């Protein structure tokens, strides 16, 4: 598989092209700032990530990463972040629906995740709190787990 520009091409003429990327929804509640408590206590993070997909038109698909994180210290909530980050992809040359589903739930999120990770880091850092630096995710492993 070769990556050229915004295209990912494989030898069998499959292509994935990013048409656009955008934040559909972003909500950040900084409870620590509202209460005037910027404690350096370690935060306990609870995170959730869901992937949704939909067909926009023939060969064009929207993939959305729905990310949620809540941070608590020993006493109370520190912050809550909800982010819906979406991309439009033009995908062609996929031989069957199973392969298309895999592209939409594995390959597309792999292309999107660094941008989501960057947004989460910047929003939490700019809030005056310790930034959340997400580990990279193995979308292939998640896909296989859901399949089984």
Backbone as a chain_set.jsonl record, in Angstrom:
{"seq": "XXXXXXXXXXXXXXXXXXXXXXXXXXXXXXXXXXXXXXXXXXXXXXXXXXXXXXXXXXXXXXXXXXXXXXXXXXXXXXXXXXXXXXXXXXXXXXXXXXXXXXXXXXXXXXXXXXXXXXXXXXXXXXXXXXXXXXXXXXXXXXXXXXXX", "coords": {"N": [[0.842, -1.16, 0.0], [0.646, 2.179, -0.88], [1.157, 5.513, 0.184], [0.116, 8.517, -0.984], [0.112, 11.87, -0.91], [-3.05, 12.946, 0.03], [-4.163, 10.588, -0.554], [-4.605, 7.064, -0.222], [-3.315, 4.366, -1.702], [-3.587, 1.079, -2.962], [-2.227, -1.886, -4.499], [-4.337, -3.045, -5.92], [-5.99, -1.065, -6.987], [-7.562, 0.167, -5.073], [-8.74, 3.037, -3.392], [-8.49, 5.596, -0.935], [-9.555, 8.683, -0.154], [-9.211, 11.688, 1.565], [-11.686, 13.985, 1.894], [-12.646, 16.043, 3.476], [-12.329, 17.422, 6.795], [-13.61, 17.862, 10.087], [-14.855, 19.358, 13.116], [-17.652, 18.182, 14.614], [-18.947, 18.476, 17.009], [-18.051, 19.921, 20.088], [-17.461, 19.931, 23.441], [-16.451, 21.241, 26.46], [-16.076, 21.133, 29.838], [-14.83, 22.757, 32.522], [-14.55, 22.036, 35.563], [-12.778, 22.392, 37.681], [-11.709, 24.956, 37.296], [-14.019, 26.484, 37.614], [-14.48, 26.127, 40.285], [-12.215, 27.133, 41.337], [-10.07, 25.509, 41.939], [-7.122, 24.217, 41.247], [-5.739, 21.631, 41.48], [-2.796, 19.643, 41.895], [-3.061, 16.972, 42.148], [-3.006, 13.557, 41.087], [-5.047, 12.727, 38.323], [-7.914, 10.697, 37.783], [-8.79, 9.161, 34.888], [-11.567, 8.543, 32.854], [-12.391, 7.104, 29.902], [-13.975, 6.971, 26.673], [-14.501, 5.775, 23.414], [-16.187, 5.858, 20.428], [-17.07, 4.736, 17.163], [-18.702, 5.957, 14.366], [-20.371, 5.56, 11.235], [-21.484, 6.624, 8.026], [-23.155, 6.603, 4.882], [-22.755, 9.115, 2.53], [-23.021, 9.773, -0.164], [-22.764, 7.944, -3.26], [-19.762, 6.241, -3.026], [-18.8, 8.107, -1.18], [-18.238, 8.727, 2.185], [-19.03, 9.404, 5.595], [-17.126, 9.369, 8.469], [-17.164, 9.253, 11.915], [-15.53, 9.996, 14.897], [-16.417, 9.56, 18.093], [-15.629, 10.875, 21.012], [-15.132, 10.71, 24.505], [-14.229, 11.952, 27.646], [-13.8, 11.943, 31.118], [-12.463, 13.483, 33.935], [-11.448, 12.858, 37.191], [-10.563, 13.8, 40.53], [-9.608, 12.796, 43.811], [-11.636, 13.991, 45.212], [-13.6, 15.325, 43.604], [-15.178, 16.017, 40.358], [-12.959, 16.979, 37.778], [-12.716, 17.773, 35.059], [-14.711, 17.584, 32.038], [-14.887, 16.289, 28.837], [-16.207, 16.239, 25.649], [-16.057, 15.166, 22.365], [-16.85, 15.196, 18.996], [-15.519, 14.206, 16.176], [-15.161, 14.403, 12.755], [-14.673, 13.02, 9.45], [-14.845, 13.281, 5.915], [-14.71, 10.835, 3.474], [-13.655, 9.718, 0.308], [-14.05, 6.722, -1.158], [-13.015, 4.134, -3.18], [-12.989, 1.271, -5.416], [-13.206, -0.952, -3.779], [-13.69, -4.348, -3.229], [-15.836, -5.738, -1.854], [-18.562, -5.54, 0.6], [-17.685, -6.276, 3.165], [-14.935, -5.711, 3.14], [-15.113, -2.962, 2.684], [-16.389, -2.113, 5.027], [-14.375, -2.707, 6.861], [-12.414, -0.876, 5.994], [-13.716, 1.531, 6.639], [-13.947, 1.35, 9.416], [-11.427, 0.804, 10.395], [-9.12, 1.638, 8.759], [-9.824, 4.326, 8.071], [-10.336, 5.546, 10.693], [-7.689, 5.266, 11.66], [-6.342, 7.142, 10.1], [-7.585, 9.436, 11.018], [-7.193, 9.63, 13.793], [-4.72, 10.873, 14.82], [-5.324, 13.614, 14.538], [-7.59, 13.979, 16.176], [-6.409, 13.337, 18.601], [-4.59, 15.45, 18.851], [-6.354, 17.641, 19.093], [-7.642, 17.043, 21.55], [-5.435, 17.112, 23.29], [-4.636, 19.845, 23.048], [-6.964, 21.279, 23.877], [-7.266, 20.441, 26.562], [-4.777, 21.198, 27.617], [-4.817, 23.991, 27.183], [-6.705, 24.702, 29.002], [-5.535, 25.088, 31.393], [-4.962, 22.946, 32.899], [-3.287, 19.773, 33.466], [-2.304, 18.448, 30.4], [-4.135, 16.045, 28.416], [-2.679, 13.373, 27.024], [-3.225, 11.275, 24.67], [-2.757, 7.766, 24.206], [-1.754, 5.984, 21.268], [-4.158, 4.23, 19.307], [-5.153, 0.881, 18.572], [-6.9, 0.248, 16.022], [-7.435, -1.87, 14.364], [-7.298, -4.096, 16.052], [-9.458, -3.488, 17.777], [-11.541, -3.66, 15.925], [-11.444, -6.379, 15.21], [-12.074, -7.515, 17.703], [-14.726, -6.646, 18.059], [-15.888, -7.904, 15.915], [-15.733, -10.592, 16.624]], "CA": [[0.0, 0.0, 0.0], [1.406, 3.415, -0.957], [0.453, 6.718, 0.592], [0.529, 9.651, -1.804], [-0.722, 13.023, -0.57], [-4.202, 12.566, 0.836], [-4.663, 9.321, -1.073], [-3.953, 5.817, 0.137], [-3.558, 3.476, -2.836], [-2.974, -0.239, -2.926], [-1.955, -2.41, -5.828], [-5.556, -3.446, -6.62], [-6.723, 0.143, -7.367], [-8.381, 0.701, -3.986], [-8.3, 4.37, -2.98], [-9.153, 6.321, 0.147], [-9.188, 10.1, -0.267], [-9.84, 12.564, 2.547], [-12.322, 15.139, 1.254], [-12.728, 17.116, 4.464], [-12.314, 17.04, 8.202], [-14.274, 18.907, 10.839], [-15.404, 19.076, 14.437], [-19.116, 18.262, 14.601], [-19.375, 18.933, 18.319], [-16.99, 19.976, 21.09], [-17.919, 20.459, 24.71], [-15.445, 21.099, 27.509], [-16.489, 21.737, 31.095], [-13.695, 22.8, 33.427], [-15.091, 22.18, 36.918], [-11.704, 22.879, 38.547], [-11.633, 26.415, 37.147], [-15.238, 27.07, 38.182], [-14.376, 26.065, 41.739], [-10.958, 27.755, 41.716], [-9.168, 24.484, 42.488], [-6.234, 23.62, 40.257], [-4.925, 20.712, 42.263], [-1.821, 18.847, 41.159], [-3.303, 15.558, 42.422], [-3.209, 12.767, 39.872], [-6.447, 12.589, 37.927], [-8.379, 9.417, 37.261], [-9.482, 9.424, 33.632], [-12.466, 7.533, 32.297], [-12.508, 7.474, 28.496], [-14.774, 6.125, 25.794], [-14.399, 6.161, 22.007], [-17.062, 5.109, 19.527], [-16.923, 5.095, 15.753], [-19.924, 5.822, 13.575], [-20.143, 5.759, 9.798], [-22.692, 6.716, 7.211], [-22.962, 6.884, 3.459], [-23.208, 10.444, 2.141], [-23.458, 9.488, -1.537], [-21.968, 6.837, -3.793], [-18.314, 6.321, -2.819], [-18.446, 9.13, -0.196], [-18.666, 8.27, 3.497], [-18.627, 10.188, 6.755], [-16.714, 8.587, 9.63], [-17.103, 10.127, 13.082], [-14.982, 9.477, 16.151], [-17.113, 10.167, 19.231], [-14.708, 10.694, 22.134], [-15.608, 11.23, 25.78], [-13.326, 11.726, 28.78], [-14.096, 12.651, 32.358], [-11.333, 13.399, 34.867], [-11.806, 13.03, 38.599], [-9.539, 13.608, 41.542], [-10.2, 12.052, 44.919], [-12.747, 14.716, 45.82], [-14.67, 15.755, 42.704], [-14.871, 16.061, 38.931], [-12.026, 18.027, 37.385], [-13.221, 18.26, 33.782], [-15.46, 16.685, 31.158], [-14.654, 16.645, 27.44], [-16.885, 15.458, 24.614], [-15.622, 15.609, 21.043], [-17.263, 14.437, 17.824], [-14.614, 14.624, 15.113], [-15.593, 13.677, 11.555], [-14.002, 13.176, 8.156], [-15.488, 12.744, 4.717], [-13.78, 10.039, 2.686], [-14.05, 9.131, -0.967], [-13.451, 5.387, -1.167], [-13.409, 3.4, -4.39], [-12.223, 0.079, -5.76], [-13.31, -1.961, -2.718], [-14.407, -5.441, -3.87], [-17.074, -6.186, -1.209], [-18.982, -4.758, 1.762], [-16.855, -6.605, 4.33], [-13.707, -4.923, 3.003], [-15.484, -1.553, 2.848], [-16.636, -1.923, 6.451], [-13.056, -2.691, 7.503], [-11.779, 0.409, 5.649], [-14.396, 2.599, 7.365], [-13.801, 1.202, 10.866], [-10.024, 0.62, 10.77], [-8.201, 2.511, 8.017], [-10.219, 5.734, 8.214], [-9.983, 6.037, 12.034], [-6.228, 5.387, 11.779], [-5.969, 8.423, 9.491], [-8.207, 10.516, 11.769], [-6.857, 9.669, 15.211], [-3.73, 11.891, 15.221], [-5.966, 14.929, 14.611], [-8.396, 13.947, 17.393], [-5.432, 13.344, 19.702], [-4.07, 16.813, 18.909], [-7.427, 18.507, 19.608], [-7.813, 16.734, 22.975], [-4.247, 17.626, 23.986], [-4.659, 21.309, 23.076], [-8.081, 21.774, 24.687], [-6.988, 20.22, 27.981], [-3.616, 22.031, 27.985], [-5.211, 25.398, 27.212], [-7.618, 24.919, 30.125], [-4.741, 25.324, 32.584], [-4.777, 21.657, 33.566], [-2.323, 18.893, 32.825], [-2.919, 17.988, 29.152], [-4.375, 14.627, 28.187], [-1.9, 12.907, 25.879], [-3.778, 9.951, 24.398], [-1.951, 6.742, 23.548], [-2.296, 5.585, 19.976], [-5.105, 3.126, 19.415], [-5.077, -0.175, 17.573], [-8.254, 0.118, 15.505], [-7.568, -3.219, 13.808], [-7.597, -4.981, 17.181], [-10.829, -3.191, 18.184], [-12.432, -4.188, 14.886], [-11.468, -7.839, 15.352], [-12.792, -7.834, 18.927], [-16.16, -6.432, 17.803], [-16.327, -8.917, 14.96], [-15.836, -11.877, 17.331]], "C": [[0.895, 1.234, 0.0], [0.532, 4.571, -0.5], [0.999, 7.866, -0.231], [-0.407, 10.817, -1.498], [-1.823, 12.625, 0.385], [-4.83, 11.274, 0.34], [-3.904, 8.169, -0.438], [-4.32, 4.848, -0.974], [-2.889, 2.139, -2.594], [-2.867, -0.748, -4.349], [-3.227, -2.772, -6.607], [-6.505, -2.27, -6.864], [-7.712, 0.634, -6.309], [-7.84, 2.08, -3.623], [-9.145, 4.878, -1.816], [-8.645, 7.751, 0.053], [-9.939, 10.888, 0.804], [-10.375, 13.789, 1.812], [-12.368, 16.324, 2.208], [-12.696, 16.566, 5.871], [-12.887, 18.193, 9.012], [-14.7, 18.408, 12.217], [-16.916, 19.256, 14.327], [-19.632, 18.823, 15.922], [-18.183, 18.895, 19.262], [-17.558, 20.637, 22.331], [-16.836, 20.197, 25.752], [-15.943, 21.851, 28.742], [-15.337, 21.619, 32.079], [-14.212, 23.089, 34.837], [-14.043, 22.742, 37.873], [-11.613, 24.398, 38.485], [-12.848, 27.089, 37.772], [-15.173, 27.116, 39.705], [-13.084, 26.713, 42.249], [-9.957, 26.781, 42.324], [-8.378, 23.847, 41.358], [-5.242, 22.728, 40.985], [-3.971, 19.942, 41.364], [-1.975, 17.353, 41.464], [-3.455, 14.801, 41.111], [-4.706, 12.605, 39.584], [-6.726, 11.152, 37.483], [-9.203, 9.727, 36.024], [-10.358, 8.242, 33.259], [-12.746, 7.971, 30.863], [-13.362, 6.475, 27.738], [-14.621, 6.675, 24.372], [-15.301, 5.254, 21.19], [-16.869, 5.637, 18.115], [-18.278, 4.925, 15.09], [-19.587, 6.132, 12.12], [-21.486, 5.884, 9.109], [-22.319, 7.046, 5.774], [-23.541, 8.265, 3.155], [-23.766, 10.396, 0.72], [-22.549, 8.385, -2.056], [-20.475, 7.139, -3.665], [-17.869, 7.413, -1.856], [-19.077, 8.751, 1.146], [-18.188, 9.24, 4.563], [-18.306, 9.216, 7.882], [-16.536, 9.573, 10.773], [-16.514, 9.372, 14.263], [-15.652, 10.266, 17.272], [-16.298, 9.854, 20.482], [-15.258, 11.391, 23.372], [-14.55, 10.949, 26.838], [-13.817, 12.558, 29.962], [-12.915, 12.414, 33.297], [-11.839, 13.701, 36.268], [-10.539, 13.035, 39.431], [-10.224, 12.89, 42.69], [-11.461, 12.702, 45.465], [-13.903, 14.996, 44.866], [-14.239, 15.642, 41.246], [-13.951, 17.23, 38.653], [-12.458, 18.637, 36.053], [-13.959, 17.157, 33.041], [-15.243, 17.186, 29.737], [-15.407, 15.683, 26.538], [-16.494, 16.043, 23.265], [-16.153, 14.652, 19.987], [-16.462, 14.993, 16.649], [-14.907, 13.77, 13.885], [-14.702, 13.979, 10.356], [-14.923, 12.653, 7.073], [-14.408, 12.052, 3.899], [-14.43, 9.638, 1.372], [-13.3, 7.806, -1.068], [-13.949, 4.659, -2.409], [-12.515, 2.181, -4.58], [-12.263, -1.009, -4.707], [-14.194, -3.093, -3.245], [-15.719, -5.874, -3.198], [-17.356, -5.362, 0.046], [-18.149, -5.039, 3.005], [-15.564, -5.784, 4.294], [-13.977, -3.43, 3.193], [-15.699, -1.243, 4.324], [-15.314, -1.837, 7.215], [-12.336, -1.37, 7.218], [-12.379, 1.538, 6.494], [-14.156, 2.543, 8.871], [-12.361, 1.006, 11.333], [-9.138, 1.653, 10.075], [-8.546, 3.997, 8.182], [-9.934, 6.261, 9.628], [-8.472, 6.153, 12.266], [-5.735, 6.703, 11.189], [-6.45, 9.603, 10.334], [-7.629, 10.714, 13.17], [-5.786, 10.691, 15.594], [-4.332, 13.293, 15.358], [-6.837, 15.031, 15.863], [-7.483, 14.07, 18.616], [-4.885, 14.76, 19.923], [-5.111, 17.776, 19.504], [-7.592, 18.299, 21.114], [-6.645, 17.296, 23.781], [-4.33, 19.145, 24.137], [-5.776, 21.86, 23.956], [-7.779, 21.606, 26.174], [-5.794, 21.059, 28.451], [-4.023, 23.495, 28.133], [-6.174, 25.724, 28.35], [-6.865, 25.241, 31.409], [-4.481, 24.059, 33.387], [-3.672, 20.874, 32.868], [-2.958, 18.334, 31.556], [-3.094, 16.473, 29.113], [-3.661, 14.248, 26.9], [-2.306, 11.462, 25.603], [-2.745, 9.022, 23.78], [-2.584, 6.438, 22.198], [-3.155, 4.353, 20.141], [-4.895, 2.14, 18.276], [-6.491, -0.447, 17.074], [-8.488, -1.253, 14.878], [-7.951, -4.199, 14.917], [-9.034, -4.76, 17.666], [-11.833, -3.776, 17.202], [-12.556, -5.703, 15.011], [-12.229, -8.272, 16.605], [-14.3, -7.686, 18.742], [-16.719, -7.501, 16.887], [-16.568, -10.261, 15.639], [-16.766, -11.772, 18.481]], "O": [[1.818, 1.319, 0.81], [-0.67, 4.605, -0.762], [2.193, 8.16, -0.189], [-1.598, 10.749, -1.801], [-1.562, 12.033, 1.432], [-5.922, 10.909, 0.777], [-2.712, 8.278, -0.151], [-5.495, 4.541, -1.172], [-1.769, 2.071, -2.087], [-3.357, -0.118, -5.286], [-3.197, -2.803, -7.837], [-7.717, -2.473, -6.938], [-8.601, 1.429, -6.614], [-6.626, 2.276, -3.552], [-10.345, 4.619, -1.732], [-7.444, 8.0, 0.166], [-11.157, 10.769, 0.931], [-9.619, 14.535, 1.189], [-12.155, 17.467, 1.804], [-12.997, 15.396, 6.108], [-12.683, 19.359, 8.676], [-14.879, 17.212, 12.444], [-17.401, 20.336, 13.992], [-20.624, 19.55, 15.955], [-17.396, 17.949, 19.24], [-18.07, 21.755, 22.28], [-16.364, 19.07, 25.903], [-16.198, 23.054, 28.689], [-14.917, 20.516, 32.427], [-14.3, 24.246, 35.25], [-14.386, 23.494, 38.785], [-11.456, 25.053, 39.515], [-12.722, 28.146, 38.391], [-15.73, 28.013, 40.337], [-12.884, 26.829, 43.458], [-9.102, 27.169, 43.12], [-8.908, 23.031, 40.603], [-4.057, 23.044, 41.085], [-4.295, 19.627, 40.218], [-1.119, 16.554, 41.084], [-3.974, 15.342, 40.135], [-5.51, 12.378, 40.488], [-5.876, 10.491, 36.887], [-10.189, 10.461, 36.091], [-9.938, 7.087, 33.339], [-13.268, 9.061, 30.626], [-13.461, 5.304, 28.102], [-14.615, 7.887, 24.161], [-15.19, 4.03, 21.254], [-16.554, 6.808, 17.9], [-18.926, 3.887, 15.23], [-18.646, 6.866, 11.823], [-22.489, 5.324, 9.552], [-21.301, 7.683, 5.502], [-24.692, 8.546, 3.49], [-24.847, 10.917, 0.447], [-21.649, 7.942, -1.342], [-19.995, 8.167, -4.141], [-16.667, 7.637, -1.715], [-20.276, 8.49, 1.235], [-17.107, 9.82, 4.465], [-19.111, 8.345, 8.21], [-15.856, 10.591, 10.636], [-16.937, 8.262, 14.587], [-15.477, 11.479, 17.385], [-16.277, 8.717, 20.953], [-15.778, 12.505, 23.301], [-14.032, 9.835, 26.92], [-14.196, 13.72, 29.813], [-12.431, 11.29, 33.436], [-12.561, 14.672, 36.493], [-9.56, 12.367, 39.096], [-11.347, 12.415, 42.524], [-12.27, 12.038, 46.113], [-15.064, 14.916, 45.266], [-13.12, 15.237, 40.932], [-14.118, 18.32, 39.2], [-12.557, 19.857, 35.923], [-13.851, 15.975, 33.366], [-15.399, 18.376, 29.465], [-15.263, 14.465, 26.65], [-16.585, 17.251, 23.046], [-15.935, 13.443, 20.069], [-16.703, 16.109, 16.19], [-14.901, 12.542, 13.97], [-14.074, 15.033, 10.264], [-15.683, 11.708, 7.283], [-13.335, 12.606, 3.663], [-15.603, 9.265, 1.33], [-12.069, 7.775, -1.064], [-15.152, 4.577, -2.655], [-11.44, 2.074, -3.99], [-11.428, -1.912, -4.734], [-15.324, -2.845, -3.665], [-16.63, -6.331, -3.888], [-16.512, -4.59, 0.5], [-17.928, -4.139, 3.816], [-15.153, -5.227, 5.312], [-13.169, -2.719, 3.791], [-15.235, -0.213, 4.814], [-15.154, -1.0, 8.104], [-11.711, -0.806, 8.117], [-11.655, 2.393, 7.003], [-14.161, 3.58, 9.534], [-12.094, 1.035, 12.535], [-8.48, 2.453, 10.739], [-7.661, 4.823, 8.405], [-9.342, 7.332, 9.759], [-8.026, 7.043, 12.991], [-4.81, 7.314, 11.725], [-5.803, 10.65, 10.365], [-7.58, 11.837, 13.672], [-5.935, 11.337, 16.631], [-3.894, 14.073, 16.204], [-6.825, 16.06, 16.539], [-7.771, 14.824, 19.545], [-4.739, 15.202, 21.063], [-4.772, 18.626, 20.328], [-7.674, 19.268, 21.868], [-6.85, 17.89, 24.839], [-4.119, 19.673, 25.228], [-5.556, 22.812, 24.704], [-8.009, 22.525, 26.96], [-5.805, 21.574, 29.569], [-3.626, 24.162, 29.088], [-6.43, 26.895, 28.631], [-7.477, 25.623, 32.406], [-3.846, 24.106, 34.441], [-3.186, 21.272, 31.809], [-4.06, 17.79, 31.624], [-2.31, 15.723, 29.696], [-3.995, 14.739, 25.822], [-1.79, 10.536, 26.229], [-1.953, 9.437, 22.934], [-3.788, 6.611, 22.007], [-2.906, 3.525, 21.018], [-4.512, 2.514, 17.168], [-7.201, -1.279, 17.639], [-9.617, -1.744, 14.864], [-8.834, -5.037, 14.73], [-9.751, -5.723, 17.937], [-12.858, -4.325, 17.607], [-13.658, -6.246, 14.925], [-12.945, -9.273, 16.583], [-15.066, -8.521, 19.222], [-17.855, -7.949, 17.043], [-17.494, -10.986, 15.276], [-16.978, -12.753, 19.195]]}, "num_chains": 1, "name": "protein.A"}
